[in-house]
Amino acid sequence: MKIRKFKPFQKGFRAYYLLVISIVALTIIIQSMTQYSLNKQRINAQIANLAGRQRMLSQKLLNELYSCRYHNCDYAEMKLVLTKLYQMNGYLQRGNKELKIEPLTDPDILKEFSKLEPHLEWLNSELKDFRNFKNISFNDVTYRVDRFLVIMDDIANMFQQKVDEDIRTMMVIELELAIFSIVIIFFEIFFIVNPIIGRILDQKKKLTEIAWHQSHVFSSHMKNITDLQYVLKVEKSPERQRDIYGFIAEELDHLKNVSKNMEKSLEETTEEPKPHHIVIRKVEDFLEKYNLVLSKKETSDSPEPTKAE
């Protein structure tokens, strides 16, 4: 006796697998895009925030210098502000792995940084030594800080515009992905889910036909045979017995036809060819082309008998 091996990629299961795989793939893509968008927005917002912080540091540098000239001087704070201002200017242009800042590639923003560079270099060279504080013109420092502030304000605005453009781009991509997902879902409903439901309804119809044959036709012929057997037992005439045997043979022939009709209702399909069958057939051909379908083999519970020599 042969037992058919379970084939998870046979025709009856491929539509289910295609449906599940497509849903999983869409979920992964949507989640990946969402995480990528959130991460990029976070980094861009951080860069815009650091650019805005540069303006605050330039103002604080001027205040610290004023305190050193006319009040108590905190050189450590002055040095810290100057160092942060100078280092962050380099991070915004060349990037920083710890802060997850990518190197700047926008030519317009880089052009503004080139205008900013002379003022920052002048401030760093003149203010890095506290012994020169009394010899530095406060008006010169104020001019440099004001120029730095104006240019840095333009850079911060350009970073913010870049952030807004990236957000709009990601919104468009997410909207397109959502529309694509809806199209895929409708495609699956019309070309996968509905055909599966149709097959289930066809199977239900076949089982209903079998039940009808079983309950009506089959039972009717069995009752006739039972009645003929009873008549055969009480009938004494040989000629009449031969006639009854003929009737029983006819009833048996009818039973054979009923059995054939039952088998035929299981094998034949009531599903008419539809356009989506072409799509499903192409998907199945694709799976077979790339060896995604298991080979059709059968296993037996006992080895085939060999011929006697």
C-alpha positions as MATLAB code, in Angstrom:
seq = 'MKIRKFKPFQKGFRAYYLLVISIVALTIIIQSMTQYSLNKQRINAQIANLAGRQRMLSQKLLNELYSCRYHNCDYAEMKLVLTKLYQMNGYLQRGNKELKIEPLTDPDILKEFSKLEPHLEWLNSELKDFRNFKNISFNDVTYRVDRFLVIMDDIANMFQQKVDEDIRTMMVIELELAIFSIVIIFFEIFFIVNPIIGRILDQKKKLTEIAWHQSHVFSSHMKNITDLQYVLKVEKSPERQRDIYGFIAEELDHLKNVSKNMEKSLEETTEEPKPHHIVIRKVEDFLEKYNLVLSKKETSDSPEPTKAE';
ca = [
       0.000    0.000    0.000;
       1.450    3.378   -1.025;
       1.163    6.490    1.087;
       1.466    9.874   -0.588;
       4.095   12.115    0.919;
       2.858   15.463    2.222;
       4.022   18.202   -0.151;
       3.821   21.677    1.432;
       4.355   23.390   -1.949;
       1.784   21.475   -3.932;
      -0.838   23.395   -5.883;
      -3.423   23.497   -3.119;
      -1.050   25.223   -0.710;
       0.798   27.698   -2.952;
      -1.904   30.353   -2.845;
      -1.917   30.224    0.959;
       1.872   30.560    1.114;
       1.839   33.411   -1.398;
      -0.765   35.244    0.680;
       1.114   34.784    3.956;
       4.527   35.627    2.477;
       3.229   38.791    0.811;
       1.628   39.987    4.062;
       4.822   39.288    6.003;
       6.932   41.026    3.337;
       4.685   44.095    3.349;
       4.818   44.262    7.144;
       8.629   44.057    7.139;
       8.964   46.696    4.398;
       6.568   49.107    6.106;
       8.257   48.666    9.489;
      11.716   49.078    7.932;
      10.680   52.261    6.145;
       9.084   53.622    9.312;
      12.178   52.915   11.406;
      14.447   54.379    8.727;
      12.292   57.507    8.503;
      12.216   57.991   12.276;
      15.978   57.466   12.563;
      16.738   59.894    9.745;
      14.403   62.521   11.192;
      16.064   62.125   14.581;
      19.548   62.637   13.110;
      18.454   65.607   10.999;
      16.719   67.178   13.984;
      19.895   66.671   16.034;
      22.011   68.393   13.361;
      19.598   71.321   13.167;
      19.629   71.564   16.965;
      23.464   71.572   17.084;
      23.574   74.264   14.399;
      21.206   76.374   16.463;
      23.321   75.725   19.541;
      26.342   77.232   17.778;
      24.590   80.598   17.809;
      24.062   80.324   21.537;
      27.731   79.431   22.100;
      28.907   82.440   20.091;
      26.795   84.734   22.276;
      28.064   83.037   25.417;
      31.661   83.495   24.215;
      31.098   87.232   23.924;
      29.541   87.365   27.394;
      32.464   85.478   28.915;
      34.933   87.862   27.308;
      32.984   90.808   28.665;
      33.120   89.268   32.154;
      36.874   88.753   31.846;
      37.365   92.380   30.775;
      35.152   94.073   33.334;
      34.260   91.482   36.025;
      35.606   88.197   37.402;
      37.091   86.013   34.674;
      36.282   82.311   34.498;
      38.950   81.192   32.034;
      37.934   77.511   32.251;
      34.400   78.335   31.131;
      35.768   80.617   28.437;
      38.061   77.858   27.170;
      35.248   75.276   27.255;
      32.873   77.465   25.240;
      35.553   78.244   22.649;
      36.519   74.570   22.323;
      32.890   73.454   21.865;
      32.294   76.165   19.308;
      35.371   75.191   17.293;
      34.886   71.401   17.529;
      31.202   71.431   16.704;
      31.907   73.488   13.604;
      34.134   70.640   12.396;
      31.600   67.949   13.336;
      28.858   69.646   11.338;
      31.075   69.628    8.226;
      33.124   66.427    8.494;
      30.711   64.328   10.548;
      31.130   62.414   13.804;
      30.592   58.686   14.417;
      29.797   59.060   18.110;
      27.073   61.610   17.397;
      26.006   59.617   14.268;
      26.476   62.685   12.073;
      27.264   62.017    8.417;
      29.762   64.205    6.521;
      28.090   67.237    4.983;
      27.634   67.003    1.207;
      25.284   69.895    0.496;
      27.318   72.414   -1.590;
      25.210   75.408   -0.555;
      25.662   74.743    3.161;
      29.376   74.040    2.678;
      29.693   77.385    0.905;
      28.203   79.120    3.941;
      30.621   77.275    6.225;
      33.512   78.555    4.097;
      32.310   82.107    4.800;
      32.090   81.275    8.500;
      35.565   79.749    8.754;
      37.689   82.973    8.813;
      35.690   84.459   11.676;
      35.869   81.274   13.737;
      39.610   80.902   13.122;
      40.189   84.483   14.198;
      38.198   84.001   17.423;
      40.021   80.765   18.213;
      43.489   82.238   17.609;
      42.856   85.460   19.558;
      40.938   84.039   22.539;
      42.758   80.782   23.185;
      45.376   82.595   25.340;
      43.856   84.447   28.330;
      46.905   86.728   28.523;
      45.779   88.466   25.337;
      42.326   89.334   26.641;
      43.304   92.863   27.674;
      44.965   93.568   24.333;
      42.058   92.384   22.180;
      39.694   95.008   20.858;
      36.231   94.269   22.194;
      34.723   95.863   19.086;
      36.666   93.445   16.848;
      35.434   90.486   18.851;
      31.889   91.841   18.725;
      32.131   92.212   14.937;
      33.433   88.673   14.493;
      30.759   87.243   16.776;
      28.027   89.186   14.987;
      29.218   87.952   11.597;
      29.459   84.425   12.949;
      25.932   84.733   14.329;
      24.463   85.975   11.040;
      26.136   83.310    8.918;
      25.351   80.574   11.444;
      21.740   81.685   11.473;
      21.603   81.173    7.681;
      23.244   77.739    8.067;
      20.754   76.725   10.775;
      17.867   77.790    8.530;
      19.317   75.778    5.628;
      19.644   72.728    7.873;
      16.029   73.186    8.951;
      14.901   73.454    5.326;
      16.806   70.273    4.555;
      15.064   68.555    7.465;
      11.664   69.727    6.198;
      12.453   68.494    2.670;
      13.525   65.091    3.999;
      10.314   64.848    6.032;
       8.200   65.699    2.987;
      10.104   63.150    0.889;
       9.599   60.440    3.488;
       5.904   61.310    3.734;
       5.557   60.901   -0.045;
       7.426   57.578    0.062;
       5.287   56.317    2.940;
       2.120   57.418    1.120;
       3.220   55.606   -2.047;
       4.079   52.538    0.001;
       0.659   52.655    1.685;
      -1.071   52.885   -1.721;
       1.066   50.020   -3.013;
       0.137   47.954    0.055;
      -3.559   48.613   -0.534;
      -3.198   47.576   -4.190;
      -1.431   44.367   -3.131;
      -4.116   43.621   -0.549;
      -6.916   44.109   -3.095;
      -4.978   41.973   -5.577;
      -4.732   39.200   -2.993;
      -8.414   39.504   -2.119;
      -9.573   39.225   -5.747;
      -6.973   36.792   -7.092;
      -6.067   34.649   -4.077;
      -8.662   34.866   -1.304;
     -11.719   34.789   -3.566;
     -10.423   31.805   -5.612;
      -9.715   29.957   -2.358;
     -13.241   30.665   -1.157;
     -14.546   29.535   -4.561;
     -12.650   26.257   -4.265;
     -14.072   25.700   -0.792;
     -17.588   26.333   -2.108;
     -16.940   23.916   -4.989;
     -15.811   21.259   -2.546;
     -18.924   21.892   -0.488;
     -21.053   21.472   -3.591;
     -19.332   18.182   -4.417;
     -19.878   16.884   -0.895;
     -23.535   17.920   -1.145;
     -23.875   15.912   -4.366;
     -22.275   12.882   -2.740;
     -24.577   13.222    0.276;
     -27.576   13.396   -2.040;
     -26.493   10.258   -3.930;
     -25.841    8.517   -0.638;
     -29.132    9.440    0.974;
     -31.420    9.056   -2.030;
     -30.168    7.094   -4.992;
     -27.833    4.698   -3.186;
     -30.299    4.025   -0.379;
     -33.139    3.531   -2.856;
     -31.257    0.848   -4.810;
     -30.148   -0.890   -1.619;
     -33.753   -1.012   -0.452;
     -34.803   -2.536   -3.766;
     -32.117   -5.225   -3.492;
     -33.193   -6.002    0.079;
     -36.822   -6.370   -1.028;
     -35.814   -8.594   -3.952;
     -33.773  -10.793   -1.634;
     -36.834  -11.267    0.589;
     -39.015  -12.100   -2.427;
     -36.354  -14.538   -3.638;
     -36.488  -16.430   -0.356;
     -40.250  -16.968   -0.505;
     -40.534  -17.540   -4.259;
     -40.600  -21.242   -5.214;
     -40.905  -20.999   -8.988;
     -37.528  -21.351  -10.745;
     -38.610  -19.098  -13.587;
     -39.649  -16.377  -11.181;
     -36.395  -16.769   -9.278;
     -34.438  -16.250  -12.530;
     -36.414  -13.064  -13.143;
     -35.657  -11.879   -9.613;
     -31.944  -12.588  -10.150;
     -32.146  -10.427  -13.245;
     -33.752   -7.604  -11.291;
     -31.030   -7.863   -8.631;
     -28.365   -7.699  -11.368;
     -29.996   -4.563  -12.760;
     -29.994   -2.968   -9.314;
     -26.315   -3.845   -8.928;
     -25.593   -2.188  -12.267;
     -27.422    0.892  -11.052;
     -25.293    0.867   -7.898;
     -22.138    0.726  -10.014;
     -23.305    3.768  -11.956;
     -24.071    5.587   -8.720;
     -20.586    4.773   -7.426;
     -19.018    6.067  -10.647;
     -21.023    9.290  -10.390;
     -19.842    9.757   -6.807;
     -16.215    9.333   -7.851;
     -16.737   11.663  -10.811;
     -18.186   14.388   -8.598;
     -15.000   14.235   -6.499;
     -12.630   14.380   -9.454;
     -14.333   16.930  -11.689;
     -14.378   20.615  -10.832;
     -17.295   22.942  -11.262;
     -14.997   25.948  -11.452;
     -14.988   27.629  -14.856;
     -11.739   29.142  -16.183;
     -11.276   32.690  -14.879;
      -8.678   35.422  -15.556;
      -6.996   35.023  -12.179;
      -6.153   31.407  -13.024;
      -3.546   32.741  -15.459;
      -1.931   34.802  -12.687;
      -1.851   31.871  -10.274;
      -0.461   29.595  -12.999;
       2.338   32.080  -13.702;
       3.205   32.223  -10.005;
       3.292   28.437   -9.856;
       5.519   28.324  -12.966;
       7.848   30.845  -11.298;
       8.077   28.661   -8.181;
       8.822   25.594  -10.287;
      11.393   27.468  -12.407;
      13.496   28.366   -9.367;
      13.110   24.935   -7.735;
      10.762   26.223   -5.027;
       8.472   23.221   -5.458;
       9.274   19.893   -3.877;
       9.709   16.959   -6.240;
       6.700   14.723   -6.616;
       7.712   11.496   -4.975;
       5.698    8.872   -3.228;
       6.793    6.766   -0.303;
       5.432    3.332    0.437;
       5.038    1.628    3.768;
       6.619   -1.528    2.357;
       9.190   -2.119   -0.425;
       8.037   -3.143   -3.890;
       8.069   -6.903   -4.340;
      10.798   -8.112   -6.604;
      10.242  -10.625   -9.339;
      11.207  -14.159   -8.547;
      14.226  -15.359  -10.437;
];
